[in-house]
Amino acid sequence: MRFGILNGGGDCPGLNGVLRGVVKAAYQKNIEIYGFYQGYKGLIELDYEVLTPKKIRGILPKGGTVLGTTNRDNPFHYKGKGDNEYKDVSDALIANASALSLDCLIVVGGDGTMSITHELAMKGLKVVGVPKTIDNDLNSTDQTFGFETAVNTATDAIDKLHTTAESHHRVMILELMGRDAGFITLYAGIAGGADVILIPEIPFTIDNIMAKINKRRALGNDFSIIVIAEGCKIQGHQVVAAENEGNEYNRYRLGGAGEALRQILTEISDLEVRNTVLGHLQRGGSPAPFDRILSSRYGVAA
Ligand code: F6P
């Protein structure tokens, strides 16, 4: 038999663990593995490599993905090199899979990639989906790999902000990733002992935040740590940093909630407020042991 594998969407610590698990398990059963580069683009443009255990040696502790990835290329809405407009290349993609005699395609992805994969499965492509995201927000999945690593990174950042907040008697805001889900912010906020934890799932008001800060001040704590998920609504609106061209599943890049909150708190109080955006540091780095194990298990199971 011959299986293909590709990953789509944003990278995530543990992607290489899945790939390694797939290749090692497949090798024992004499299944050949074709690895496609840059997500679905690799299958559309036939950019791939046969993956042997030797080729994937040493990748378990590596962050990112050795296959590369993109959150732009959707076969139902695809613009290749030199194309002026988007077109549906899903039939060509399925024809490529058949010409390569792929018995199955293993797709490692988040909500956007899984929606595309579901549509391809409806058209007859045989697929196995492996859930992936640092956000931990995938339906029917208890925990995604990459989440633990992201929470570790975010907790470390909160610890570091604590010491400087205390020295300077400041309110320090930390904006964390998670699009519309507050898991990273909630877990890191609790683990790092943040004073205010703001997540999209729980509405809040500026008055609530001020009340908590003032309560702390009354007790002699003249600094506070606020963690906020990027998807939180500030005065009724999510803060959008940019539009993601060609990505119909995630049309907007979020970012700026922390800064918007900083401006409001500065205007309405005498507090000295600073904002830090942790950004893609949460997606990078070597996977934590838990994520290495979970991703390996997903790979072997797939
Ligand atoms: O879904 C994972 C994630 O890291 C989100 O938490 C974040 O909003 C988004 O991806 C950022 O994507 P990009 O790297 O494309 O800006």
XYZ file of C-alpha atoms and ligand atoms in Angstrom:
318
model
C 0.000 0.000 0.000
C 0.954 3.634 -0.359
C -0.224 6.530 1.808
C 0.335 10.239 1.389
C 0.784 12.691 4.244
C 0.579 16.461 4.361
C -0.066 19.134 6.937
C -2.026 22.338 6.490
C -2.655 25.582 8.352
C -0.391 27.146 10.945
C 2.529 25.103 12.232
C 2.466 23.606 15.702
C 5.012 21.860 17.960
C 4.516 18.120 17.424
C 3.876 18.063 13.664
C 7.176 16.265 13.158
C 6.196 13.739 15.853
C 3.101 12.796 13.830
C 5.130 12.440 10.644
C 7.723 10.287 12.386
C 5.002 8.107 13.975
C 3.318 7.602 10.600
C 6.539 6.706 8.779
C 7.815 4.326 11.479
C 4.484 2.496 11.862
C 3.973 2.305 8.098
C 7.481 0.943 7.531
C 6.728 -2.014 9.815
C 3.713 -2.862 7.654
C 5.470 -2.321 4.319
C 3.365 0.729 3.536
C 5.119 3.359 1.461
C 4.724 6.986 2.577
C 4.759 9.980 0.252
C 5.243 13.282 2.060
C 3.760 16.324 0.275
C 5.344 19.736 0.745
C 3.492 22.954 1.698
C 0.144 21.390 2.453
C -2.311 20.702 -0.371
C -0.070 22.673 -2.722
C 2.343 19.697 -2.751
C -0.380 17.354 -3.988
C -1.697 19.860 -6.528
C 1.743 20.663 -7.933
C 3.276 17.240 -7.261
C 5.975 18.410 -4.908
C 6.646 15.353 -2.756
C 9.202 12.883 -1.517
C 9.162 9.228 -0.498
C 9.736 9.215 3.261
C 11.794 6.421 4.783
C 12.746 6.003 8.469
C 16.203 7.349 7.555
C 14.691 10.551 6.129
C 12.785 11.370 9.316
C 15.598 10.579 11.737
C 16.066 13.126 14.545
C 12.949 15.183 13.876
C 10.995 14.382 17.082
C 12.425 17.255 19.170
C 12.201 19.740 16.275
C 9.498 22.425 16.280
C 7.694 23.458 13.080
C 7.297 20.913 10.292
C 9.905 19.478 7.962
C 7.166 19.224 5.290
C 6.451 22.963 5.386
C 2.923 24.309 5.592
C 0.674 27.143 4.516
C -2.692 28.500 5.568
C -3.460 29.873 2.123
C -3.758 27.015 -0.333
C -7.294 25.689 -0.600
C -7.864 23.325 -3.583
C -11.448 24.581 -3.925
C -10.212 28.145 -4.225
C -6.664 27.960 -5.530
C -4.343 30.379 -7.234
C -1.222 28.688 -8.635
C 1.951 30.397 -9.782
C 1.123 32.580 -12.794
C -2.669 32.281 -12.304
C -4.603 35.547 -12.359
C -7.635 34.232 -10.576
C -8.721 31.587 -8.091
C -10.117 28.302 -9.415
C -11.370 24.940 -8.145
C -8.599 22.346 -8.629
C -10.104 19.701 -6.354
C -10.748 17.269 -9.259
C -7.147 17.634 -10.450
C -5.930 16.994 -6.897
C -7.994 13.806 -6.610
C -6.724 12.730 -10.046
C -3.139 13.271 -8.838
C -3.776 11.118 -5.747
C -5.147 8.391 -7.982
C -2.282 8.663 -10.525
C 0.182 8.248 -7.643
C -1.809 5.174 -6.472
C -2.371 6.627 -3.011
C -4.594 4.298 -1.004
C -5.152 7.004 1.562
C -4.139 10.569 2.394
C -3.257 11.432 6.005
C -3.974 15.102 6.628
C -2.716 16.833 9.753
C -4.607 20.055 10.265
C -6.823 22.389 12.217
C -10.354 23.626 11.573
C -9.669 25.161 8.134
C -7.674 22.200 6.783
C -10.165 19.708 8.211
C -13.083 21.527 6.527
C -11.282 21.301 3.173
C -10.400 17.649 3.844
C -14.020 16.872 4.679
C -15.116 18.309 1.315
C -12.469 16.212 -0.482
C -13.637 13.100 1.399
C -17.202 13.862 0.240
C -15.835 13.822 -3.322
C -14.361 10.354 -2.809
C -10.780 10.918 -1.576
C -9.875 8.436 1.156
C -8.505 10.394 4.098
C -7.472 10.047 7.719
C -7.557 13.320 9.659
C -5.121 14.063 12.471
C -6.242 17.033 14.606
C -3.675 19.806 15.045
C -3.619 23.239 16.673
C -1.966 24.999 19.576
C -5.410 26.482 20.340
C -6.851 23.142 21.572
C -10.235 24.083 20.105
C -11.033 21.187 17.775
C -14.378 19.483 17.954
C -14.373 15.827 19.120
C -10.773 16.081 20.323
C -9.913 16.092 24.031
C -6.473 17.582 23.555
C -4.433 18.609 20.567
C -0.633 18.347 20.536
C 1.152 21.699 20.613
C -1.204 23.092 23.254
C 0.965 21.969 26.167
C 4.069 23.533 24.606
C 2.206 26.797 23.955
C 0.921 26.881 27.548
C 4.485 26.314 28.831
C 5.775 29.223 26.732
C 2.936 31.506 27.830
C 3.351 30.565 31.514
C 7.059 31.334 31.308
C 6.193 34.762 29.847
C 3.745 35.473 32.708
C 6.421 34.499 35.269
C 8.820 36.958 33.639
C 6.239 39.741 33.521
C 5.468 39.197 37.203
C 8.933 40.166 38.404
C 9.131 43.347 36.340
C 5.492 44.287 37.138
C 6.235 44.037 40.836
C 9.441 46.071 40.625
C 7.794 48.913 38.678
C 4.340 48.793 40.303
C 2.736 48.419 36.884
C -0.206 46.684 35.336
C 1.196 44.321 32.723
C -1.078 42.956 29.986
C -0.105 39.835 28.047
C -1.994 39.098 24.815
C -2.053 35.421 23.917
C -3.121 33.425 20.849
C -6.153 31.217 20.479
C -8.267 32.947 17.863
C -11.794 32.443 19.233
C -10.784 30.059 21.999
C -9.409 30.994 25.412
C -7.737 27.701 26.362
C -4.115 28.908 26.158
C -4.979 32.076 28.075
C -7.010 30.238 30.708
C -4.454 27.493 31.356
C -1.388 29.758 31.270
C -3.250 32.397 33.283
C -4.015 29.931 36.060
C -0.555 28.319 35.919
C 1.154 31.732 35.979
C -1.084 33.144 38.728
C -2.459 36.003 36.589
C -4.782 38.377 38.442
C -7.222 38.922 35.569
C -7.867 36.291 32.881
C -9.886 37.461 29.874
C -11.156 34.907 27.357
C -13.653 35.180 24.490
C -15.979 32.604 26.060
C -16.686 34.773 29.133
C -17.944 38.346 28.650
C -16.324 41.013 30.827
C -16.493 44.744 31.377
C -13.802 47.343 31.963
C -15.482 48.027 35.331
C -14.949 44.377 36.362
C -11.260 44.656 35.510
C -10.822 47.952 37.387
C -12.671 46.556 40.400
C -10.216 43.647 40.590
C -7.164 45.895 40.213
C -8.472 48.312 42.856
C -9.241 45.461 45.224
C -5.646 44.310 44.888
C -4.377 47.842 45.471
C -6.483 48.135 48.632
C -4.706 45.015 49.890
C -1.325 46.571 49.188
C -0.657 44.865 45.834
C 0.342 47.754 43.601
C 0.877 45.656 40.477
C -1.352 43.355 38.472
C -1.028 40.872 35.651
C -3.770 40.678 33.019
C -3.798 37.945 30.389
C -6.093 38.401 27.419
C -6.874 36.098 24.504
C -6.527 37.754 21.092
C -10.164 36.914 20.268
C -11.667 38.871 23.178
C -14.131 41.606 22.297
C -13.092 45.044 23.502
C -16.132 47.283 23.818
C -18.134 44.916 21.658
C -15.616 44.203 18.883
C -12.797 41.781 18.172
C -9.595 43.589 17.247
C -8.420 42.668 13.741
C -4.778 43.185 12.747
C -5.096 42.334 9.036
C -7.021 40.372 6.438
C -5.707 36.932 5.462
C -5.733 37.013 1.663
C -7.173 33.872 0.062
C -8.001 32.170 3.367
C -11.767 31.870 3.511
C -11.772 29.827 6.735
C -9.797 32.325 8.760
C -10.411 35.590 6.971
C -9.030 37.857 9.657
C -5.754 37.884 11.513
C -6.567 38.872 15.073
C -4.288 41.024 17.182
C -4.408 44.229 19.187
C -6.866 43.366 21.979
C -4.144 43.872 24.601
C -3.152 47.261 23.211
C -6.803 48.372 22.981
C -7.277 47.411 26.618
C -4.050 49.192 27.619
C -5.282 52.416 26.043
C -8.620 52.266 27.849
C -7.100 51.498 31.267
C -4.543 54.288 30.820
C -7.256 56.793 29.898
C -9.602 56.024 32.760
C -7.091 55.562 35.603
C -3.769 56.725 37.027
C -2.286 53.267 36.393
C 0.902 52.712 34.459
C -0.111 49.980 32.019
C 2.117 48.127 29.550
C 1.194 45.577 26.915
C 3.136 42.587 25.570
C 2.059 40.442 22.617
C 3.568 36.950 22.826
C 2.573 36.126 19.235
C 4.251 33.348 17.301
C 6.642 32.452 20.114
C 3.679 30.334 21.253
C 3.825 28.295 18.043
C 7.588 27.831 17.995
C 10.197 25.791 19.768
C 10.790 22.200 20.657
C 7.628 20.290 21.644
C 7.165 19.522 25.347
C 7.458 15.793 26.241
C 3.650 15.507 26.486
C 3.262 16.836 22.931
C 5.992 14.510 21.623
C 4.108 11.558 23.081
C 0.639 12.665 21.945
C 1.799 13.497 18.411
C 3.642 10.154 18.140
C 0.489 8.343 19.237
C -1.609 10.192 16.674
C 0.914 9.345 13.960
C 1.057 5.650 14.806
C -2.749 5.454 15.102
C -3.232 7.213 11.751
O -4.767 28.592 15.012
C -3.471 28.740 15.475
C -3.067 30.197 15.518
O -1.779 30.262 16.072
C -4.047 31.115 16.265
O -3.913 31.013 17.634
C -3.688 32.448 15.662
O -4.770 33.349 15.705
C -3.363 32.117 14.246
O -2.990 30.753 14.219
C -2.273 32.971 13.643
O -2.101 32.575 12.329
P -0.985 33.194 11.362
O 0.330 32.616 11.775
O -1.396 32.745 10.017
O -1.030 34.677 11.541
